[in-house]
Amino acid sequence: MLAAILYGPNRLELTEIERPAIGDDEILARVLAAAICGTDFRIVSGKKTRGIHYPSIIGHELSGEVVEVGKKVLEFKLGDRIGVAPIVPCRKCLYCRIGLENVCANRQAIGYEFDGGFAEYVRIPAVALESGNVVRLPDSIDFEEAAILEPFACCINGQKKANVSAGDTVLIIGAGPIGLMHLMLAKARGARKVVSSELFEGRRRLAAKFGADRVVDPAVESLIDVAKEETEMGFDVAIMAVGVKDLVGDVLKTVRKGGRVSLFAGFPEGDTSVIDPNVIHYNEIIVTGASSSTRQNFIEAMQMVEYGMVNLKQLISHRFSLREINKAFDVAKSAEGVKILIEP
Ligand SMILES: [Zn+2]
Ligand SMILES: [Zn+2]
């Protein structure tokens, strides 16, 4: 089969390899769509190395069709259409036991420890089947939507932590794929007003198209002024969908007393931010993080798409064949695309 093998930083090479053999309690799926995640180009460019080994096949946002079923597998059959929640929790560590399996101490993931979706076929390891990480897709969800359920599940995790609720005013910083997903999700959760802040004009247009009540160019307008104009006392919630260290201090000042701030995006390793701790202290601000998603978040994401609460499909801007994967990564790196799919 054809696979994009990552041999090292900036060495993603198309290689013809053996189709993976499966064990009795595993399945093999033909990959029908695999999306490029922001994490993937951090991995390819060598900025992220944790959990990565070489050579390997990355790609953790994927969907496919079952083409081989191990003897002992009862719950899947040939031809089943599947979606994959990539993070496989150990289900035993402290975090798993207290409901934080997304930060499991022994987590393994498809597209990291296990070979992922940038190939014609993917082996689903026994442990992923056992833990219910693979789901049969409802008929109303196509392979393309299924491939982008994972990042949406991560947004659900983030907004639950920041408690985005009906009637809230929400500021979302960044209108890349994740910022746009947060926008749709906040609306679906009943936010009364959502303001998107984004440097790139093309992305500001998308935010307006996808329902932002106001779109702001942070190079021209101050977010603190916008908060004063658009809300009585400040936003109920601010979500940072970009990891820009110098913004954190200001973002804390855009929310009202008792407001919530989600540092959703990761920051480049080693970055530190200067903040005024009294803003958090006197304003009783709740600051939360968000890392990855749980199997439950994945099911919730699937149900929201199934019942038409969000239209993720409109985020797909480019489709490439596996042979064009390096071109696809170039587009992903530029701010020109939104969600980019590889369709082997
Ligand atoms: Zn992802
Ligand atoms: Zn665990």
CSV table of C-alpha atoms and ligand atoms in Angstrom, one decimal:
chain,number,residue,atom,x,y,z
A,1,MET,CA,0.0,0.0,0.0
A,2,LEU,CA,1.0,3.6,-0.4
A,3,ALA,CA,1.8,5.5,2.9
A,4,ALA,CA,3.2,8.8,3.8
A,5,ILE,CA,6.0,7.8,6.1
A,6,LEU,CA,7.5,10.3,8.5
A,7,TYR,CA,11.3,9.5,8.6
A,8,GLY,CA,12.2,12.6,10.7
A,9,PRO,CA,11.6,16.3,10.9
A,10,ASN,CA,10.6,17.7,7.4
A,11,ARG,CA,10.9,14.2,5.9
A,12,LEU,CA,7.5,13.0,5.0
A,13,GLU,CA,8.0,10.6,2.1
A,14,LEU,CA,5.6,8.6,0.0
A,15,THR,CA,6.6,5.0,0.3
A,16,GLU,CA,5.2,1.7,-0.9
A,17,ILE,CA,5.0,-0.7,2.0
A,18,GLU,CA,3.3,-4.0,3.0
A,19,ARG,CA,-0.3,-3.7,3.9
A,20,PRO,CA,-0.4,-4.1,7.7
A,21,ALA,CA,-1.2,-7.6,9.0
A,22,ILE,CA,-3.9,-7.7,11.7
A,23,GLY,CA,-4.2,-9.9,14.8
A,24,ASP,CA,-7.3,-11.9,15.7
A,25,ASP,CA,-8.7,-9.1,17.8
A,26,GLU,CA,-8.0,-6.3,15.3
A,27,ILE,CA,-9.4,-4.8,12.2
A,28,LEU,CA,-8.0,-3.2,9.0
A,29,ALA,CA,-9.7,-0.2,7.5
A,30,ARG,CA,-9.3,1.4,4.2
A,31,VAL,CA,-8.8,5.1,4.9
A,32,LEU,CA,-11.3,7.2,3.1
A,33,ALA,CA,-10.6,10.6,4.6
A,34,ALA,CA,-7.8,11.9,6.9
A,35,ALA,CA,-7.6,15.5,7.9
A,36,ILE,CA,-4.4,17.5,8.6
A,37,CYS,CA,-4.4,18.9,12.1
A,38,GLY,CA,-2.4,21.8,13.4
A,39,THR,CA,-0.5,19.3,15.5
A,40,ASP,CA,0.4,17.4,12.4
A,41,PHE,CA,2.4,20.2,10.8
A,42,ARG,CA,4.0,20.9,14.1
A,43,ILE,CA,5.1,17.2,14.1
A,44,VAL,CA,6.2,17.3,10.4
A,45,SER,CA,8.2,20.5,10.9
A,46,GLY,CA,9.9,18.9,14.0
A,47,LYS,CA,8.4,21.4,16.5
A,48,LYS,CA,6.5,18.6,18.3
A,49,THR,CA,8.3,15.4,19.1
A,50,ARG,CA,6.6,14.1,22.2
A,51,GLY,CA,5.0,10.8,21.5
A,52,ILE,CA,6.4,10.7,18.0
A,53,HIS,CA,8.8,8.0,16.7
A,54,TYR,CA,10.5,7.6,13.4
A,55,PRO,CA,9.7,6.1,11.0
A,56,SER,CA,5.9,6.2,11.5
A,57,ILE,CA,2.7,7.1,9.9
A,58,ILE,CA,0.9,10.1,11.5
A,59,GLY,CA,-2.6,11.4,11.0
A,60,HIS,CA,-5.1,11.1,13.8
A,61,GLU,CA,-8.2,12.6,12.3
A,62,LEU,CA,-9.6,9.8,10.1
A,63,SER,CA,-12.5,7.8,8.9
A,64,GLY,CA,-12.7,4.7,6.8
A,65,GLU,CA,-14.3,1.4,5.8
A,66,VAL,CA,-13.6,-2.0,7.4
A,67,VAL,CA,-11.9,-4.3,4.9
A,68,GLU,CA,-10.6,-7.1,7.2
A,69,VAL,CA,-11.9,-8.4,10.5
A,70,GLY,CA,-9.9,-10.5,13.0
A,71,LYS,CA,-11.4,-13.9,14.0
A,72,LYS,CA,-12.2,-12.7,17.5
A,73,VAL,CA,-13.8,-9.4,16.6
A,74,LEU,CA,-17.6,-9.6,17.0
A,75,GLU,CA,-18.7,-6.0,16.8
A,76,PHE,CA,-17.5,-5.0,13.3
A,77,LYS,CA,-18.0,-6.6,10.0
A,78,LEU,CA,-16.7,-6.0,6.4
A,79,GLY,CA,-18.0,-2.8,4.9
A,80,ASP,CA,-18.7,-1.1,8.2
A,81,ARG,CA,-18.2,2.7,8.0
A,82,ILE,CA,-16.1,3.8,11.0
A,83,GLY,CA,-15.0,6.9,12.8
A,84,VAL,CA,-12.1,6.8,15.2
A,85,ALA,CA,-11.5,8.6,18.5
A,86,PRO,CA,-7.7,8.6,18.4
A,87,ILE,CA,-6.8,8.8,22.1
A,88,VAL,CA,-6.8,5.4,23.7
A,89,PRO,CA,-6.9,5.8,27.5
A,90,CYS,CA,-5.4,3.2,29.8
A,91,ARG,CA,-8.6,3.2,31.9
A,92,LYS,CA,-6.6,2.4,35.0
A,93,CYS,CA,-4.5,5.5,36.0
A,94,LEU,CA,-5.7,8.2,38.4
A,95,TYR,CA,-6.8,10.5,35.6
A,96,CYS,CA,-8.8,7.8,33.9
A,97,ARG,CA,-10.5,7.0,37.1
A,98,ILE,CA,-11.5,10.6,37.9
A,99,GLY,CA,-12.9,11.2,34.4
A,100,LEU,CA,-9.9,12.9,32.9
A,101,GLU,CA,-9.0,10.2,30.4
A,102,ASN,CA,-8.1,12.8,27.8
A,103,VAL,CA,-4.9,13.5,29.9
A,104,CYS,CA,-4.4,9.8,30.8
A,105,ALA,CA,-0.9,9.2,32.2
A,106,ASN,CA,-0.4,6.2,29.9
A,107,ARG,CA,-2.4,7.4,26.9
A,108,GLN,CA,-1.6,6.0,23.5
A,109,ALA,CA,-3.0,7.4,20.3
A,110,ILE,CA,-3.6,6.4,16.7
A,111,GLY,CA,-1.4,8.7,14.6
A,112,TYR,CA,1.2,8.8,17.3
A,113,GLU,CA,2.2,5.5,19.0
A,114,PHE,CA,0.1,3.6,16.5
A,115,ASP,CA,0.3,4.2,12.8
A,116,GLY,CA,-2.3,6.7,11.6
A,117,GLY,CA,-4.4,7.8,8.7
A,118,PHE,CA,-2.0,9.2,6.1
A,119,ALA,CA,-1.9,5.8,4.3
A,120,GLU,CA,-4.2,3.7,2.2
A,121,TYR,CA,-5.0,1.4,5.1
A,122,VAL,CA,-4.9,1.6,8.8
A,123,ARG,CA,-4.7,-1.2,11.4
A,124,ILE,CA,-6.9,-0.6,14.4
A,125,PRO,CA,-5.1,-2.1,17.3
A,126,ALA,CA,-7.0,-4.4,19.7
A,127,VAL,CA,-6.7,-2.0,22.6
A,128,ALA,CA,-8.6,0.7,20.6
A,129,LEU,CA,-11.4,-1.7,19.8
A,130,GLU,CA,-11.5,-2.9,23.4
A,131,SER,CA,-11.9,0.6,24.8
A,132,GLY,CA,-14.6,1.6,22.3
A,133,ASN,CA,-12.5,4.1,20.4
A,134,VAL,CA,-14.0,3.0,17.1
A,135,VAL,CA,-17.6,3.8,16.3
A,136,ARG,CA,-19.9,2.8,13.5
A,137,LEU,CA,-21.0,6.0,11.6
A,138,PRO,CA,-24.6,6.8,11.3
A,139,ASP,CA,-25.8,7.0,7.7
A,140,SER,CA,-26.2,10.8,7.9
A,141,ILE,CA,-22.5,11.4,8.6
A,142,ASP,CA,-20.2,11.1,5.6
A,143,PHE,CA,-16.5,10.1,5.7
A,144,GLU,CA,-15.3,13.7,5.3
A,145,GLU,CA,-17.4,15.0,8.3
A,146,ALA,CA,-16.3,11.9,10.3
A,147,ALA,CA,-12.7,12.7,9.7
A,148,ILE,CA,-13.1,16.1,11.4
A,149,LEU,CA,-15.1,15.0,14.4
A,150,GLU,CA,-11.9,14.7,16.6
A,151,PRO,CA,-10.9,18.4,16.6
A,152,PHE,CA,-14.6,19.3,17.2
A,153,ALA,CA,-14.6,16.9,20.1
A,154,CYS,CA,-11.6,18.8,21.5
A,155,CYS,CA,-13.6,22.0,21.2
A,156,ILE,CA,-16.5,20.4,23.1
A,157,ASN,CA,-14.0,19.5,25.9
A,158,GLY,CA,-12.8,23.1,26.0
A,159,GLN,CA,-16.2,24.7,26.1
A,160,LYS,CA,-17.4,22.3,28.8
A,161,LYS,CA,-14.4,23.3,30.9
A,162,ALA,CA,-15.1,27.0,30.2
A,163,ASN,CA,-18.8,26.3,30.8
A,164,VAL,CA,-20.1,28.1,27.7
A,165,SER,CA,-23.8,28.3,28.3
A,166,ALA,CA,-27.1,29.6,26.8
A,167,GLY,CA,-27.2,33.4,26.8
A,168,ASP,CA,-23.5,33.9,27.1
A,169,THR,CA,-21.4,36.5,25.3
A,170,VAL,CA,-18.3,34.8,23.9
A,171,LEU,CA,-15.0,36.2,22.5
A,172,ILE,CA,-13.1,33.8,20.3
A,173,ILE,CA,-9.5,34.7,19.4
A,174,GLY,CA,-8.5,33.1,16.1
A,175,ALA,CA,-10.6,32.0,13.2
A,176,GLY,CA,-8.6,29.2,11.9
A,177,PRO,CA,-10.2,25.7,11.8
A,178,ILE,CA,-10.4,25.5,15.6
A,179,GLY,CA,-11.6,29.1,16.1
A,180,LEU,CA,-14.3,28.5,13.6
A,181,MET,CA,-15.3,25.3,15.2
A,182,HIS,CA,-15.5,27.1,18.6
A,183,LEU,CA,-17.7,29.7,16.9
A,184,MET,CA,-20.2,27.2,15.6
A,185,LEU,CA,-20.1,25.3,18.9
A,186,ALA,CA,-20.7,28.4,21.0
A,187,LYS,CA,-23.7,29.2,18.8
A,188,ALA,CA,-25.0,25.7,19.1
A,189,ARG,CA,-24.7,25.9,22.9
A,190,GLY,CA,-26.9,28.9,22.9
A,191,ALA,CA,-24.4,31.8,23.1
A,192,ARG,CA,-26.2,35.1,22.6
A,193,LYS,CA,-23.4,36.9,21.0
A,194,VAL,CA,-20.1,35.6,19.6
A,195,VAL,CA,-17.3,37.9,18.6
A,196,SER,CA,-14.4,36.6,16.5
A,197,SER,CA,-11.0,38.2,16.4
A,198,GLU,CA,-8.6,37.2,13.5
A,199,LEU,CA,-5.6,38.8,11.8
A,200,PHE,CA,-6.2,37.3,8.3
A,201,GLU,CA,-8.9,38.9,6.2
A,202,GLY,CA,-10.0,35.7,4.5
A,203,ARG,CA,-10.6,34.0,7.8
A,204,ARG,CA,-12.5,37.1,9.1
A,205,ARG,CA,-14.9,36.6,6.2
A,206,LEU,CA,-15.4,33.0,7.1
A,207,ALA,CA,-16.1,33.9,10.7
A,208,ALA,CA,-18.8,36.3,9.5
A,209,LYS,CA,-20.2,33.7,7.1
A,210,PHE,CA,-20.3,31.1,9.9
A,211,GLY,CA,-22.4,33.3,12.2
A,212,ALA,CA,-20.0,35.6,14.2
A,213,ASP,CA,-22.0,38.6,15.4
A,214,ARG,CA,-19.0,40.8,15.0
A,215,VAL,CA,-15.6,40.2,13.5
A,216,VAL,CA,-12.6,42.1,14.7
A,217,ASP,CA,-9.2,42.7,13.2
A,218,PRO,CA,-7.0,42.8,16.3
A,219,ALA,CA,-4.3,44.7,14.4
A,220,VAL,CA,-6.7,47.6,14.2
A,221,GLU,CA,-9.1,47.3,17.2
A,222,SER,CA,-8.2,46.7,20.8
A,223,LEU,CA,-10.1,43.6,22.2
A,224,ILE,CA,-10.5,45.4,25.5
A,225,ASP,CA,-12.4,48.3,23.7
A,226,VAL,CA,-14.4,45.7,21.8
A,227,ALA,CA,-15.5,44.1,25.1
A,228,LYS,CA,-16.7,47.5,26.3
A,229,GLU,CA,-18.7,48.1,23.2
A,230,GLU,CA,-20.2,44.7,22.8
A,231,THR,CA,-21.1,43.8,26.4
A,232,GLU,CA,-22.2,45.4,29.6
A,233,MET,CA,-19.3,44.5,31.8
A,234,GLY,CA,-17.1,42.2,29.6
A,235,PHE,CA,-17.5,38.9,27.9
A,236,ASP,CA,-18.8,35.9,29.9
A,237,VAL,CA,-16.2,33.7,28.2
A,238,ALA,CA,-13.1,34.3,26.1
A,239,ILE,CA,-11.5,31.4,24.2
A,240,MET,CA,-7.9,31.6,22.9
A,241,ALA,CA,-7.8,29.5,19.8
A,242,VAL,CA,-4.3,30.8,19.1
A,243,GLY,CA,-1.3,30.2,21.3
A,244,VAL,CA,0.1,33.8,21.3
A,245,LYS,CA,1.8,34.5,24.7
A,246,ASP,CA,1.6,38.2,24.5
A,247,LEU,CA,-2.2,38.2,24.2
A,248,VAL,CA,-3.0,36.4,27.4
A,249,GLY,CA,-2.7,39.4,29.7
A,250,ASP,CA,-5.2,41.4,27.5
A,251,VAL,CA,-7.6,38.6,27.1
A,252,LEU,CA,-8.0,38.3,30.9
A,253,LYS,CA,-9.2,41.9,30.8
A,254,THR,CA,-11.9,41.2,28.2
A,255,VAL,CA,-14.1,39.1,30.5
A,256,ARG,CA,-16.4,40.4,33.2
A,257,LYS,CA,-15.9,39.6,36.9
A,258,GLY,CA,-16.5,35.9,37.4
A,259,GLY,CA,-15.9,35.4,33.6
A,260,ARG,CA,-14.1,32.4,32.2
A,261,VAL,CA,-11.0,32.3,30.0
A,262,SER,CA,-10.0,29.2,28.1
A,263,LEU,CA,-6.4,28.8,27.0
A,264,PHE,CA,-7.5,26.3,24.4
A,265,ALA,CA,-4.6,26.5,22.0
A,266,GLY,CA,-1.2,25.1,22.9
A,267,PHE,CA,1.7,27.6,23.1
A,268,PRO,CA,5.2,27.1,21.6
A,269,GLU,CA,7.3,25.2,24.2
A,270,GLY,CA,9.1,27.6,26.5
A,271,ASP,CA,6.8,30.5,26.0
A,272,THR,CA,5.9,32.5,29.1
A,273,SER,CA,3.3,35.2,29.4
A,274,VAL,CA,3.2,38.3,31.6
A,275,ILE,CA,-0.1,38.7,33.3
A,276,ASP,CA,-1.4,41.0,36.1
A,277,PRO,CA,-2.5,38.4,38.7
A,278,ASN,CA,-4.7,41.0,40.3
A,279,VAL,CA,-7.0,40.9,37.3
A,280,ILE,CA,-7.7,37.2,38.0
A,281,HIS,CA,-7.8,37.8,41.8
A,282,TYR,CA,-10.1,40.8,42.1
A,283,ASN,CA,-12.2,39.9,39.1
A,284,GLU,CA,-12.6,36.3,40.2
A,285,ILE,CA,-11.8,35.0,36.8
A,286,ILE,CA,-11.7,31.3,36.1
A,287,VAL,CA,-8.9,30.3,33.8
A,288,THR,CA,-9.0,26.9,32.2
A,289,GLY,CA,-7.0,24.8,29.9
A,290,ALA,CA,-8.0,22.1,27.5
A,291,SER,CA,-6.1,19.1,26.2
A,292,SER,CA,-7.4,16.7,23.6
A,293,SER,CA,-10.8,15.0,24.1
A,294,THR,CA,-12.5,12.0,25.7
A,295,ARG,CA,-14.3,9.2,24.0
A,296,GLN,CA,-17.5,10.8,25.4
A,297,ASN,CA,-16.7,14.1,23.7
A,298,PHE,CA,-16.2,12.2,20.4
A,299,ILE,CA,-19.7,10.7,20.7
A,300,GLU,CA,-21.1,14.1,21.6
A,301,ALA,CA,-19.4,15.6,18.5
A,302,MET,CA,-20.9,12.8,16.3
A,303,GLN,CA,-24.4,13.4,17.7
A,304,MET,CA,-24.2,17.1,17.2
A,305,VAL,CA,-23.3,16.6,13.5
A,306,GLU,CA,-25.9,13.8,13.1
A,307,TYR,CA,-28.7,16.0,14.4
A,308,GLY,CA,-27.6,19.0,12.3
A,309,MET,CA,-26.6,21.2,15.2
A,310,VAL,CA,-23.4,22.2,13.5
A,311,ASN,CA,-22.3,22.0,9.8
A,312,LEU,CA,-18.7,20.9,10.0
A,313,LYS,CA,-18.6,20.1,6.3
A,314,GLN,CA,-18.4,23.8,5.4
A,315,LEU,CA,-15.0,23.9,7.0
A,316,ILE,CA,-13.4,21.7,4.4
A,317,SER,CA,-11.6,23.9,2.0
A,318,HIS,CA,-9.2,21.5,0.2
A,319,ARG,CA,-9.1,17.9,-0.8
A,320,PHE,CA,-5.8,16.1,-1.9
A,321,SER,CA,-4.9,12.6,-2.9
A,322,LEU,CA,-2.3,10.8,-0.7
A,323,ARG,CA,0.3,11.4,-3.5
A,324,GLU,CA,-0.1,15.2,-3.0
A,325,ILE,CA,0.4,15.1,0.7
A,326,ASN,CA,3.4,17.4,0.8
A,327,LYS,CA,1.5,19.9,-1.3
A,328,ALA,CA,-1.4,19.5,1.2
A,329,PHE,CA,0.9,20.3,4.1
A,330,ASP,CA,2.1,23.4,2.3
A,331,VAL,CA,-1.4,24.7,1.9
A,332,ALA,CA,-2.1,23.8,5.6
A,333,LYS,CA,0.9,25.9,6.6
A,334,SER,CA,-0.3,28.9,4.7
A,335,ALA,CA,-3.4,30.5,6.2
A,336,GLU,CA,-5.1,30.0,2.9
A,337,GLY,CA,-7.0,26.7,3.8
A,338,VAL,CA,-9.3,25.8,6.6
A,339,LYS,CA,-9.7,22.0,7.0
A,340,ILE,CA,-7.6,20.1,4.5
A,341,LEU,CA,-8.4,16.5,3.7
A,342,ILE,CA,-6.3,13.7,2.3
A,343,GLU,CA,-8.4,11.2,0.5
A,344,PRO,CA,-6.2,8.2,-0.3
B,1,ZN,ZN,-6.3,16.9,15.7
B,2,ZN,ZN,-5.1,6.4,32.1
